[in-house]
Short mmCIF file of C-alpha atoms in Angstrom, two decimals:
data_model
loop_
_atom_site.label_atom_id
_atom_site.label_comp_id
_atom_site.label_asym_id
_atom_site.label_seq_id
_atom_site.Cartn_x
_atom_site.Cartn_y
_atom_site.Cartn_z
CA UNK A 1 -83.47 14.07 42.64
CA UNK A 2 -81.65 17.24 43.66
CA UNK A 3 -78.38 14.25 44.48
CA UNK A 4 -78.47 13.35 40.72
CA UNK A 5 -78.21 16.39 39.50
CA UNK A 6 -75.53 17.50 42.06
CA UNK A 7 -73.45 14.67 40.99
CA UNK A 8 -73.99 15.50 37.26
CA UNK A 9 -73.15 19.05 37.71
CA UNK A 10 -69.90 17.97 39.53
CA UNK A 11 -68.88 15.28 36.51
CA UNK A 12 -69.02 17.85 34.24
CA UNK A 13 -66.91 20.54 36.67
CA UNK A 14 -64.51 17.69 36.83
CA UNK A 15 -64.58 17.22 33.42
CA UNK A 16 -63.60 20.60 32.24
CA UNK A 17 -61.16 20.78 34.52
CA UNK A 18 -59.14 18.17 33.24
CA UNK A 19 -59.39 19.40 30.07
CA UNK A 20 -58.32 22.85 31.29
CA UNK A 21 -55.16 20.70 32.99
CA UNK A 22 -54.33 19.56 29.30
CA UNK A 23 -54.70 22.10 27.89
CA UNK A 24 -52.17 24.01 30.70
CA UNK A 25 -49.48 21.16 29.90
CA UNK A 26 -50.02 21.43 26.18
CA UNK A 27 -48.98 25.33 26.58
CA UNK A 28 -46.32 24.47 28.86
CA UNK A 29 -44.80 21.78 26.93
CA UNK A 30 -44.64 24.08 23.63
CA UNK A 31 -43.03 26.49 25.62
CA UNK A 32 -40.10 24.60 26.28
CA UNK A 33 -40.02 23.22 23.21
CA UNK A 34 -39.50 26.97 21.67
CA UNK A 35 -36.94 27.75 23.62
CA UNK A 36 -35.06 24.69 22.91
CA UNK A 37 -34.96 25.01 19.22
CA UNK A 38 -33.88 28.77 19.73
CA UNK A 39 -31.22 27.47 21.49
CA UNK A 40 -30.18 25.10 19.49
CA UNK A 41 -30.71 27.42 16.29
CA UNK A 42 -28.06 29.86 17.82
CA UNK A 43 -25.23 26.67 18.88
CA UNK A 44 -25.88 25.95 15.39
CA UNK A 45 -25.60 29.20 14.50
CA UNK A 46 -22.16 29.58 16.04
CA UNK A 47 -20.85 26.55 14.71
CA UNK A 48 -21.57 27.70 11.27
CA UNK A 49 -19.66 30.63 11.37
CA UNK A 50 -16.54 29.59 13.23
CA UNK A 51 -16.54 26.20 10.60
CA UNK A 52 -16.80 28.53 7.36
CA UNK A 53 -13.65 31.17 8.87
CA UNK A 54 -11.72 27.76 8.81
CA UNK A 55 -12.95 26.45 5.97
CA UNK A 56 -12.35 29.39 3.33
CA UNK A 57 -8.76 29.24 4.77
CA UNK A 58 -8.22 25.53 4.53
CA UNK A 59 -10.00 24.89 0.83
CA UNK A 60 -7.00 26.23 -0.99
CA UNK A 61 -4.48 24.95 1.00
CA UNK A 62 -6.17 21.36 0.67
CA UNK A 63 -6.26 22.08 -3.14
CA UNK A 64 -2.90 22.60 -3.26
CA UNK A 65 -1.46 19.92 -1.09
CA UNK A 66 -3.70 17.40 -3.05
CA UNK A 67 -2.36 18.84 -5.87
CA UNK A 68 1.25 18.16 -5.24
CA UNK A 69 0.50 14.76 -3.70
CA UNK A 70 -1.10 13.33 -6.81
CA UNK A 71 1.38 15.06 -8.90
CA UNK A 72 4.08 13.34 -7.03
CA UNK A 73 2.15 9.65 -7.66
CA UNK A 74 1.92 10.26 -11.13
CA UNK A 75 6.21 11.11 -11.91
CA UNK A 76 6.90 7.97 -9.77
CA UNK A 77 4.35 6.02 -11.44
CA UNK A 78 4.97 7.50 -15.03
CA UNK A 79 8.94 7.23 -15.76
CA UNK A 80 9.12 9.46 -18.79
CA UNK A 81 9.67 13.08 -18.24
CA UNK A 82 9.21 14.68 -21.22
CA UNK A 83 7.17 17.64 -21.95
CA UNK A 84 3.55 16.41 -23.20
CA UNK A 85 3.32 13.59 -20.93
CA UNK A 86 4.36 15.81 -17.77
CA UNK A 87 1.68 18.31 -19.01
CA UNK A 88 -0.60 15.37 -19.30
CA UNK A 89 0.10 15.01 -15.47
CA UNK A 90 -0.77 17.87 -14.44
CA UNK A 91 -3.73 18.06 -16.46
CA UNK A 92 -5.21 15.00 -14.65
CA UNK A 93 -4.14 15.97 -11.21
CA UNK A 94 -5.96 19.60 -11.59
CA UNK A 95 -8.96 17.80 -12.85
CA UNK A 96 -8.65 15.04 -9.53
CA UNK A 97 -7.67 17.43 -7.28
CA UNK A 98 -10.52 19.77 -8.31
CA UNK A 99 -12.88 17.10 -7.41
CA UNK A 100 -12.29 15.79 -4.61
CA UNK A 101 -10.19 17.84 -2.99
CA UNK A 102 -11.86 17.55 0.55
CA UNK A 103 -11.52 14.22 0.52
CA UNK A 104 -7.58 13.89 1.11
CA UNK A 105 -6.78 16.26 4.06
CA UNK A 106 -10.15 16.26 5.85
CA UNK A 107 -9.89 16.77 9.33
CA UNK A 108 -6.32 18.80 9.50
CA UNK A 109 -5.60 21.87 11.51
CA UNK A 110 -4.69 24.25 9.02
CA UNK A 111 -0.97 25.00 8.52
CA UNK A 112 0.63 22.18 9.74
CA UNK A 113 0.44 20.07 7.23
CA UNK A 114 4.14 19.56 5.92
CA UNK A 115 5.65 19.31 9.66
CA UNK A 116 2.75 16.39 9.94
CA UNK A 117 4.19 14.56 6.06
CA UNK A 118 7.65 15.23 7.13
CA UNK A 119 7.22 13.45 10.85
CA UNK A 120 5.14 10.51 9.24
CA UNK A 121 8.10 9.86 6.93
CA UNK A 122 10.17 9.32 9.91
CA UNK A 123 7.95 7.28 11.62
CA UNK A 124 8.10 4.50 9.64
CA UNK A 125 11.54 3.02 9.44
CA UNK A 126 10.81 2.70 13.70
CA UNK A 127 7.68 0.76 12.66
CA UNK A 128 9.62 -1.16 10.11
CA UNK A 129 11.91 -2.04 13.00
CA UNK A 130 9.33 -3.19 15.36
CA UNK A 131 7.24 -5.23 12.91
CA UNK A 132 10.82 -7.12 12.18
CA UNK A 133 11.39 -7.87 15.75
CA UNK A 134 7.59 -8.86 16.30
CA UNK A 135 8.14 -11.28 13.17
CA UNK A 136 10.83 -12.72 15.06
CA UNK A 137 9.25 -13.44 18.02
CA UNK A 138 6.11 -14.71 16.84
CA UNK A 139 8.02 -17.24 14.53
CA UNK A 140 9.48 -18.44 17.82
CA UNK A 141 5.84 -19.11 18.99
CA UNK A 142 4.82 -21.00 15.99
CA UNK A 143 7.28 -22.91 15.24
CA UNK A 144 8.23 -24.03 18.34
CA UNK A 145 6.55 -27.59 19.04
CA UNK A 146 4.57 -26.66 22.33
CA UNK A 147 3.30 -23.10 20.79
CA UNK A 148 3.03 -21.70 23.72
CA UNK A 149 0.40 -18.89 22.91
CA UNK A 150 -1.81 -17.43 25.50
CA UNK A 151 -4.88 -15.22 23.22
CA UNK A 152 -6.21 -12.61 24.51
CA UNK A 153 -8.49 -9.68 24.40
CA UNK A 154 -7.14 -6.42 25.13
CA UNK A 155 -9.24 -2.70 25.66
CA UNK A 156 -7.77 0.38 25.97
CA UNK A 157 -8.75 4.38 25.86
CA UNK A 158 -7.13 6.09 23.76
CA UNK A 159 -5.84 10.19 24.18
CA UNK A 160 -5.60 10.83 20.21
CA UNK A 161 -8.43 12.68 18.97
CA UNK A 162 -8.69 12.57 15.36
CA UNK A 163 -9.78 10.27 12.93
CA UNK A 164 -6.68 9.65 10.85
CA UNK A 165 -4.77 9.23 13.92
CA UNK A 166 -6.80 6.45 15.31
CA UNK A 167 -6.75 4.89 11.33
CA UNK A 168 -2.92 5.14 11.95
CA UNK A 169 -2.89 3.92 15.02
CA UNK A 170 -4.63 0.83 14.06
CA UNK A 171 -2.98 -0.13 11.33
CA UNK A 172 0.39 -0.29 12.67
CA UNK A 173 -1.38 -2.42 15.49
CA UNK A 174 -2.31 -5.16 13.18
CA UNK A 175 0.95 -4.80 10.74
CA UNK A 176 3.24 -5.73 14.16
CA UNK A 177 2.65 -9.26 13.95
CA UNK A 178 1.15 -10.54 17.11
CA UNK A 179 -1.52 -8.23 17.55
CA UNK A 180 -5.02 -7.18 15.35
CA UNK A 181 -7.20 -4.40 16.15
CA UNK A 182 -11.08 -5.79 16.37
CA UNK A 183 -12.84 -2.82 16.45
CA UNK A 184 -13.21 0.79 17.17
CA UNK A 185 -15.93 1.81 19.89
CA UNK A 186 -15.88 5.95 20.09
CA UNK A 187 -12.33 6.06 21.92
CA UNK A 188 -11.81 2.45 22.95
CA UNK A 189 -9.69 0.05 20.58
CA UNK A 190 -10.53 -3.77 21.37
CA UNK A 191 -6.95 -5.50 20.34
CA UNK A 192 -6.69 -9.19 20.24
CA UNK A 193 -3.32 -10.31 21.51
CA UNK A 194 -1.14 -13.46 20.95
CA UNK A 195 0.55 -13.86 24.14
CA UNK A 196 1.20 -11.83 26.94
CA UNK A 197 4.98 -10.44 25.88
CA UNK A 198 3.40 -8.81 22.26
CA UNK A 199 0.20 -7.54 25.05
CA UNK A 200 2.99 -6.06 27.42
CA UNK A 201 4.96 -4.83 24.68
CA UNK A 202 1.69 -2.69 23.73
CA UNK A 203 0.61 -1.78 27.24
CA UNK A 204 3.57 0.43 27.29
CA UNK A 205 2.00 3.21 24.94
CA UNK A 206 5.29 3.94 22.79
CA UNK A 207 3.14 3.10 19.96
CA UNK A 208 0.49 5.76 20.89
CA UNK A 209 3.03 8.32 21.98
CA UNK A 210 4.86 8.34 18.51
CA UNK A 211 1.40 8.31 17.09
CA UNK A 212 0.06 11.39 18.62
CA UNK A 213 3.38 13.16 18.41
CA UNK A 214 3.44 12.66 14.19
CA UNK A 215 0.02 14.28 14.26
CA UNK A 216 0.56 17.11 17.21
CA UNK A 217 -2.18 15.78 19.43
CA UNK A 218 -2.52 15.69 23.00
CA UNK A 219 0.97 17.44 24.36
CA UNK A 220 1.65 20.52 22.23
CA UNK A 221 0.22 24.01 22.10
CA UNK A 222 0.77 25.63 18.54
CA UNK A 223 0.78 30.22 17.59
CA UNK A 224 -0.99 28.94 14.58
CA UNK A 225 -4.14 27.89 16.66
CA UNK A 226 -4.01 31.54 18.69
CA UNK A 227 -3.95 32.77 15.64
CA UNK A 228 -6.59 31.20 13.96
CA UNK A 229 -8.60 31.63 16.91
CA UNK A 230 -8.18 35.68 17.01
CA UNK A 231 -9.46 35.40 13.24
CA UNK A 232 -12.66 33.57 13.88
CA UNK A 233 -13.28 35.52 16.98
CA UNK A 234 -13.20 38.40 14.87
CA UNK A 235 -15.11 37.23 12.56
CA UNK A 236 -17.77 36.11 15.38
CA UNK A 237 -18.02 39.37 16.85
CA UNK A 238 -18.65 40.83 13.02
CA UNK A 239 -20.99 38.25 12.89
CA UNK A 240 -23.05 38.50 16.15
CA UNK B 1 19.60 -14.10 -9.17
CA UNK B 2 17.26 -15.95 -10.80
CA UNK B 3 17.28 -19.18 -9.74
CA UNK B 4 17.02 -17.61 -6.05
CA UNK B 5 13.54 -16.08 -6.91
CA UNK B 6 12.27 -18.89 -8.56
CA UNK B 7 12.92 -21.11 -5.14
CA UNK B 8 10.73 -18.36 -3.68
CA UNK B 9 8.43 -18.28 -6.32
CA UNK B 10 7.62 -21.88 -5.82
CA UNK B 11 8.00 -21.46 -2.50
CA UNK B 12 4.78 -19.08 -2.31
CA UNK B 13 2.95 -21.29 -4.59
CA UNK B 14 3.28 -23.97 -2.07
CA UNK B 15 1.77 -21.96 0.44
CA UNK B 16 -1.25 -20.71 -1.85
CA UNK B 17 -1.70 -24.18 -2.19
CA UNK B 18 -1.93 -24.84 1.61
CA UNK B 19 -4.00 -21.69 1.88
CA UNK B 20 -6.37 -23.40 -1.03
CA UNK B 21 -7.96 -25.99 1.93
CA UNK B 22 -9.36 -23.44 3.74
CA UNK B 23 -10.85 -22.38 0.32
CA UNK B 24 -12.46 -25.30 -0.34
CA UNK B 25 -13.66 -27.06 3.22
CA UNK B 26 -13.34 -23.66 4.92
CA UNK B 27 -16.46 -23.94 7.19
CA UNK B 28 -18.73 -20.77 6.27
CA UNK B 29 -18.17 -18.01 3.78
CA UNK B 30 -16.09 -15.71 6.28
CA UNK B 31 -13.34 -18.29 6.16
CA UNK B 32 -13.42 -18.16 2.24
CA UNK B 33 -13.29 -14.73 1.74
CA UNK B 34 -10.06 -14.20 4.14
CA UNK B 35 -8.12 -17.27 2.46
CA UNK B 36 -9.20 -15.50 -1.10
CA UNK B 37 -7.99 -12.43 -0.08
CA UNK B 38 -4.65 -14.21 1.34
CA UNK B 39 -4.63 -16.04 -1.34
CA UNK B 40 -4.36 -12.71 -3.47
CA UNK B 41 -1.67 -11.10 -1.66
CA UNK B 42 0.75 -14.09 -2.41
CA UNK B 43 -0.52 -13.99 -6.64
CA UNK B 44 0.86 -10.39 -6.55
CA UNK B 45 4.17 -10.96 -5.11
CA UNK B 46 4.22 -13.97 -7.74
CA UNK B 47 3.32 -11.65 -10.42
CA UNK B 48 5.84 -9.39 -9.67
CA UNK B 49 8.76 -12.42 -9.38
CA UNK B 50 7.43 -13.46 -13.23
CA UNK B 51 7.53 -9.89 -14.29
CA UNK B 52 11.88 -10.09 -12.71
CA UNK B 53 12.76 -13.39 -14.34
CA UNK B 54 11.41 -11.68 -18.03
CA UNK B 55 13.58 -8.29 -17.31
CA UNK B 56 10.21 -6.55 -17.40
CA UNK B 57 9.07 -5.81 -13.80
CA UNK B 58 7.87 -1.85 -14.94
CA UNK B 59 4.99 -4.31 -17.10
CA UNK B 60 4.19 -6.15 -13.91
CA UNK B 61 4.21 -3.73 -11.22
CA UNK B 62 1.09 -2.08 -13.32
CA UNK B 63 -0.25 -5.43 -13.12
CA UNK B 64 0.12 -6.51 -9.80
CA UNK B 65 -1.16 -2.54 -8.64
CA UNK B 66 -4.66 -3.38 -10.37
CA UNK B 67 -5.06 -6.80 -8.94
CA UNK B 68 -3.94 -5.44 -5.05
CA UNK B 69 -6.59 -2.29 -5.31
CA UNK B 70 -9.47 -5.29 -7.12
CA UNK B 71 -8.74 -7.53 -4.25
CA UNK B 72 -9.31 -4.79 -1.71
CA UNK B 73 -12.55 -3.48 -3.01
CA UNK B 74 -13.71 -6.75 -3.98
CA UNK B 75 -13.06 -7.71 0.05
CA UNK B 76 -14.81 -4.51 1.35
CA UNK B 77 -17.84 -5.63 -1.42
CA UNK B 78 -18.41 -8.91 0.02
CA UNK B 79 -18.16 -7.84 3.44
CA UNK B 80 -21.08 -5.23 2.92
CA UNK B 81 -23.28 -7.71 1.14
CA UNK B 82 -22.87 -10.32 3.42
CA UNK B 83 -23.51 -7.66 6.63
CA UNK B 84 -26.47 -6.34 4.63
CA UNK B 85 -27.90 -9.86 4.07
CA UNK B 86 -28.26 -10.25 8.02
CA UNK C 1 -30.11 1.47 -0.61
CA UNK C 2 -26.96 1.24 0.97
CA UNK C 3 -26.11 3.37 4.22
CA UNK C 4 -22.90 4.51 4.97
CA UNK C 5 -20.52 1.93 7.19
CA UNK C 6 -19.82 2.77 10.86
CA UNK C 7 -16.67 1.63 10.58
CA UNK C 8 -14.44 4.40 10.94
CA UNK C 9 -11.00 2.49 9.61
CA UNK C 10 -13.38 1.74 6.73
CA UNK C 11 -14.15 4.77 5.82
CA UNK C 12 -10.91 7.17 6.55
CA UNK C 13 -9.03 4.81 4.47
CA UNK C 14 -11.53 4.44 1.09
CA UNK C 15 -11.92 7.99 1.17
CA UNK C 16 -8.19 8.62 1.36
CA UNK C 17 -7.90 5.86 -1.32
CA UNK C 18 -10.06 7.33 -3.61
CA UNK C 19 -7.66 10.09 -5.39
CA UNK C 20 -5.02 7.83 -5.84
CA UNK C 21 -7.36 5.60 -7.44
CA UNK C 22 -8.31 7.83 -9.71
CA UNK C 23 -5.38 8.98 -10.68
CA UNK C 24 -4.08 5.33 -11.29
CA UNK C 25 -6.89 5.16 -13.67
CA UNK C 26 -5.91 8.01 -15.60
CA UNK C 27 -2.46 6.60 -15.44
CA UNK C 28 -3.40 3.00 -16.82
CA UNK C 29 -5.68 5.38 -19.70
CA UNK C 30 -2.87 7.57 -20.75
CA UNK C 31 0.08 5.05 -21.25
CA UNK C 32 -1.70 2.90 -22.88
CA UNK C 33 0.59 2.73 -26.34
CA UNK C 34 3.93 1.79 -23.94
CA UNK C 35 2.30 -0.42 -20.50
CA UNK C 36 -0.90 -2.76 -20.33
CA UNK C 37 -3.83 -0.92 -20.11
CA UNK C 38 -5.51 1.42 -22.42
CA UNK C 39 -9.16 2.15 -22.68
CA UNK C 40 -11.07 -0.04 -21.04
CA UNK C 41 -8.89 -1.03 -17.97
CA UNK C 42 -8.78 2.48 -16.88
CA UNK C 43 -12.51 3.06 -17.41
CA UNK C 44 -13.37 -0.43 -15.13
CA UNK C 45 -10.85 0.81 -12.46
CA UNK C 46 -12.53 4.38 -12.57
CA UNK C 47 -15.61 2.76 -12.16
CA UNK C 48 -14.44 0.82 -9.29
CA UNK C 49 -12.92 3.97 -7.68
CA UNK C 50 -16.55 5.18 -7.32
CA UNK C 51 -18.15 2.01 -6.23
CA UNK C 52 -16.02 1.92 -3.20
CA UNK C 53 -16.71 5.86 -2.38
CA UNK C 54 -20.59 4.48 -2.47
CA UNK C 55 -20.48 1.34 -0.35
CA UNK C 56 -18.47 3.15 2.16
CA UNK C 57 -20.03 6.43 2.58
CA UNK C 58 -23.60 5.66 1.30
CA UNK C 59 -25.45 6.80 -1.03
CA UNK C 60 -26.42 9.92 -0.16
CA UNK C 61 -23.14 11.15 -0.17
CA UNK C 62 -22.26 9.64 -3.08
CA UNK C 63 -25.19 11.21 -4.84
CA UNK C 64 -24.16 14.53 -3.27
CA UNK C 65 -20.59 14.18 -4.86
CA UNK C 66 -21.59 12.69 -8.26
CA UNK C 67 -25.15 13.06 -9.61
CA UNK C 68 -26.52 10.36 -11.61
CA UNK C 69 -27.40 12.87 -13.96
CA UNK C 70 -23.53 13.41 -14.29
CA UNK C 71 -22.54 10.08 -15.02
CA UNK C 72 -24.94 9.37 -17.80
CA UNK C 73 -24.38 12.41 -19.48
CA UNK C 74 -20.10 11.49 -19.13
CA UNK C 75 -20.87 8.42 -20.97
CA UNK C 76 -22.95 9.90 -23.79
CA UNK C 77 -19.77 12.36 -24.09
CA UNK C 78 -17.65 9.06 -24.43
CA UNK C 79 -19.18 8.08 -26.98
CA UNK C 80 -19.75 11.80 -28.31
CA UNK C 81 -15.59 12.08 -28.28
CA UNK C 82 -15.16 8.02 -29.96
CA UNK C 83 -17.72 8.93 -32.98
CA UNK C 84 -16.31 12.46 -33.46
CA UNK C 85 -12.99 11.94 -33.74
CA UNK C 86 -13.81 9.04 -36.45
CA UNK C 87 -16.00 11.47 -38.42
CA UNK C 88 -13.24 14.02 -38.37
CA UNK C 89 -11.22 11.28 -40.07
CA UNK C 90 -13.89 11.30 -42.43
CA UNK C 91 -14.73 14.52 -43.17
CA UNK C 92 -11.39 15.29 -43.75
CA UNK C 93 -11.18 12.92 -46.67
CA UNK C 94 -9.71 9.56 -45.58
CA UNK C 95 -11.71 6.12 -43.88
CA UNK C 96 -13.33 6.17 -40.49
CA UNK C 97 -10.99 6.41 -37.95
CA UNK C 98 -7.86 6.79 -40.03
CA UNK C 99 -6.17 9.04 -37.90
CA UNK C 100 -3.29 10.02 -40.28
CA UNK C 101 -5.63 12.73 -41.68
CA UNK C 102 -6.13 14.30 -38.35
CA UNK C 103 -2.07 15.79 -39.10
CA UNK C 104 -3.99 18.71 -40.99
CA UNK C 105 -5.79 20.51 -37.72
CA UNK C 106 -2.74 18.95 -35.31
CA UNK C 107 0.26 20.16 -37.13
CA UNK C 108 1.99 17.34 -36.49
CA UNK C 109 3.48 14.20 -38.80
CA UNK C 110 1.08 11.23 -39.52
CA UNK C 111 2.55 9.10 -36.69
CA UNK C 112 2.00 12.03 -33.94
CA UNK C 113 -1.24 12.21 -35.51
CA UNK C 114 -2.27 8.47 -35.15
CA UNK C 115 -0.70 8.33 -31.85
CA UNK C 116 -3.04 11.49 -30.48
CA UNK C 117 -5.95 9.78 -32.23
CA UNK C 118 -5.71 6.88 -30.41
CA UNK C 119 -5.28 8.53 -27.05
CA UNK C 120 -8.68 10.67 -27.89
CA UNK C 121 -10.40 7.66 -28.63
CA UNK C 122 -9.10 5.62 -25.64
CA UNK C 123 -10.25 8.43 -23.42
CA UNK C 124 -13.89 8.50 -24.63
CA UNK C 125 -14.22 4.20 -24.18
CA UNK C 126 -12.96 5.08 -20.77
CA UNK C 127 -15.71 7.71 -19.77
CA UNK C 128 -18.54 5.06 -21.54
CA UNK C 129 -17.01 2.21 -19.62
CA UNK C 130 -17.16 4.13 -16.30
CA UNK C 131 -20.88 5.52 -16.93
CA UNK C 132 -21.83 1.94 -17.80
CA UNK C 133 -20.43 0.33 -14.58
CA UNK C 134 -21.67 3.19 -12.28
CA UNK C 135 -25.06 3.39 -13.48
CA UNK C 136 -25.69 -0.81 -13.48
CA UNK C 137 -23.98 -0.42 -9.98
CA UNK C 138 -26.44 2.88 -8.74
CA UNK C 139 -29.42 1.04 -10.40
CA UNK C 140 -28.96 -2.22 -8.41
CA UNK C 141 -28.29 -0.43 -5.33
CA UNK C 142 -31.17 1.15 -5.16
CA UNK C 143 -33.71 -1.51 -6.62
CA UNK C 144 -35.31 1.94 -8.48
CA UNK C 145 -36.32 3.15 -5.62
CA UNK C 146 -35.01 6.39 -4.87
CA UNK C 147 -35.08 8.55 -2.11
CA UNK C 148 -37.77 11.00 -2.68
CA UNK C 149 -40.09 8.26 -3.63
CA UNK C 150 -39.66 6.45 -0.27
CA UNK C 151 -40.26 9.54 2.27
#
């Protein structure tokens, strides 16, 4: 008798223990959960303020350039170039440029934006040159009675780091006859190849080299990023 | 002049008519859509030949502009519906 | 409801696309007495300008950009603009739409005056053309269903 109610004493001991032990990793796991989010509240804090310094800086600038750009579309497109229908222009590329004017020139460092339109006009007559000879060559393979293609699949890392460089870098990829981009994983481009002389010719990286040097990635060190820098640090240390 | 772009005018609508098989017996809609869309590229620069031989190419180029930026969104459309449907 | 694409070619090049688009439109819109266009070409391609933005990006940024709110109200001004300028016409003491007596607020010849009339009234088909192919496209999109309702 005394047995029984020994063992039922010691169920329930063991009972409230474990729900003491749940009750301990319950409190522990909130714990880390707090400290989490208030670590992650002040990363996101941080980002906040050094994206708004660049954005105030960069919203005009984009206005502007998106301004010109569309203004420059519509005399080409338009040939008269008299008074009311000039003013018309710029009447319509104020209204588009007011709207979407974050859409153009998203991910630019600020500043360099006309060394980065002057290089990309004189990066295409090179690409114009290689997408002649590429013609060339693959006319060769086609026509030739054998066709002596070898397909293939081709991955590669790329260094550039922005999205309108790897956009750029893709499309001149599949404009060089021979070669078509698949897909874009993160950083890896998946390029299917014809034969192995169009492959070699893009194993060489000249592509990717004049790529990243029209959009001042990956080699150069610029004042205007020191000095943007000292101006959100400022402006961090105001903050904080 | 002219008799030199209408030899390539003709020319290009012999291809769109070689490109019009894989329209019709292409196997699967993928095959459709990317012989449409070729299909389109070669209309424009047939548009814009038309618009020479008449002395009025500044008509056409307006022309051939709308049909290249339809063509494009009309691709991207049917590319999202059909990746959508799986 | 349509999510945005994760293709990043996709999506860098319809949202660099989009201004020029617009513009176009407002090119096609404006010359309409001299080149083919006019009215209701610029007001489809317009529409289509904004159709691509939403099957690229989604609809959630789409909404964030334009609010539906924003489009129907553009189209009731299209019409607004199309019915006003014919009962200025009126009120001033000639037919509907007979833009020659529009001269006395312009201060311009009849000609200038029917010319300016025209391009008023091709601008507010254009804005009802656009609301009408957004909306149909927004509606189907999102089978009614909007966000809010599904959380």
């Amino acid at each position: 008798m005394e047995v029984t109610l020994f063992i039922h004493a010691a169920d329930d001991a063991f009972r409230i223990l474990e729900k003491a032990k749940e009750r301990a990793v319950g409190l522990l796991d909130t714990a880390t959960k707090l400290t989490s989010e208030t670590r992650w509240m002040e990363e996101k804090k941080v980002h906040a303020i050094l994206k708004g310094a660049q954005e105030t800086k960069s919203g005009f600038q984009n206005f502007v350039a998106t301004f010109l750009m569309l203004f420059g579309f519509w005399a080409l497109l338009s040939g008269k170039f008299d008074a009311f229908h000039l003013f018309l222009g710029v009447v319509c590329s104020l209204i588009i440029a007011y709207l979407s004017y974050d859409l153009l020139f998203a991910n630019v460092r600020v500043g360099d934006v006309r060394i980065i339109v002057q290089r990309f006009i004189g990066y295409i007559p090179w690409l114009i040159r290689e997408i002649v000879m590429s013609n060339f060559h693959v006319a060769y393979l086609a026509l030739s009675p054998k066709m002596p293609i070898d397909p293939k699949v081709i991955t590669f890392r790329t260094k550039l780091e922005s999205d309108i460089s790897w956009v750029t870098l893709a499309n001149s990829i599949t404009l060089t006859p021979g070669t078509i981009t698949m897909d874009i994983e993160g950083r890896e481009f998946m390029v299917h190849a014809l034969d192995g002389k169009v492959a070699d010719d893009l194993d060489t990286g000249e592509m990717e080299d004049r790529v990243a040097h029209i959009f001042m990635e990956a080699d150069h060190i610029y004042i205007q990023d020191v000095l943007d820098v000292s101006r959100v640090f400022a402006k961090l240390k105001r903050g904080m | 002049m002219n008799e030199f772009f209408v030899v390539v005018g003709l020319g290009l609508c012999l291809l769109v008519f070689l490109v019009l098989y894989r329209v019709i017996f292409g196997p699967g809609v993928f095959n459709r859509i990317a012989a449409v869309s070729a299909i389109g590229t070669k209309s424009l620069i047939i548009l814009l030949i038309f618009g020479y031989i008449y002395n009025r190419v500044e008509m056409f180029i307006d022309i051939s502009m709308v049909y290249a930026l339809l063509n494009f969104i009309g691709c991207i459309a049917a590319a999202k519906y059909l990746e959508m449907e799986r | 409801m349509i999510i945005s694409s994760d293709d990043i070619i996709i999506k860098t090049i319809a949202r660099i696309f989009v201004p020029f688009i617009q513009l176009f439109a407002l090119y096609v819109i404006m010359h309409g007495h001299y080149s083919p266009g006019g009215g209701f070409q610029g007001g489809v391609i317009l529409g289509a300008s904004l159709v691509l933005l939403l099957i690229t990006h989604g609809y959630e940024e789409m909404r964030r950009r334009v609010p539906e709110g924003a489009v129907i109200l553009l189209g009731s001004l299209g019409l607004l603009i199309y019915s006003g300028i014919g009962l200025t016409c009126l009120l001033l003491g000639g037919n509907y739409l007979d833009y020659s007596q529009l001269s006395v607020i312009l201060h311009v010849d009849p000609a200038h005056a029917r010319a300016m009339g025209i391009l008023g009234i091709e601008l507010g088909v254009a804005f009802a053309v656009m609301a009408a192919v957004c909306s149909i496209f927004f509606d189907i999109s999102t089978g009614g269903i909007l966000p809010e309702d599904e959380k």
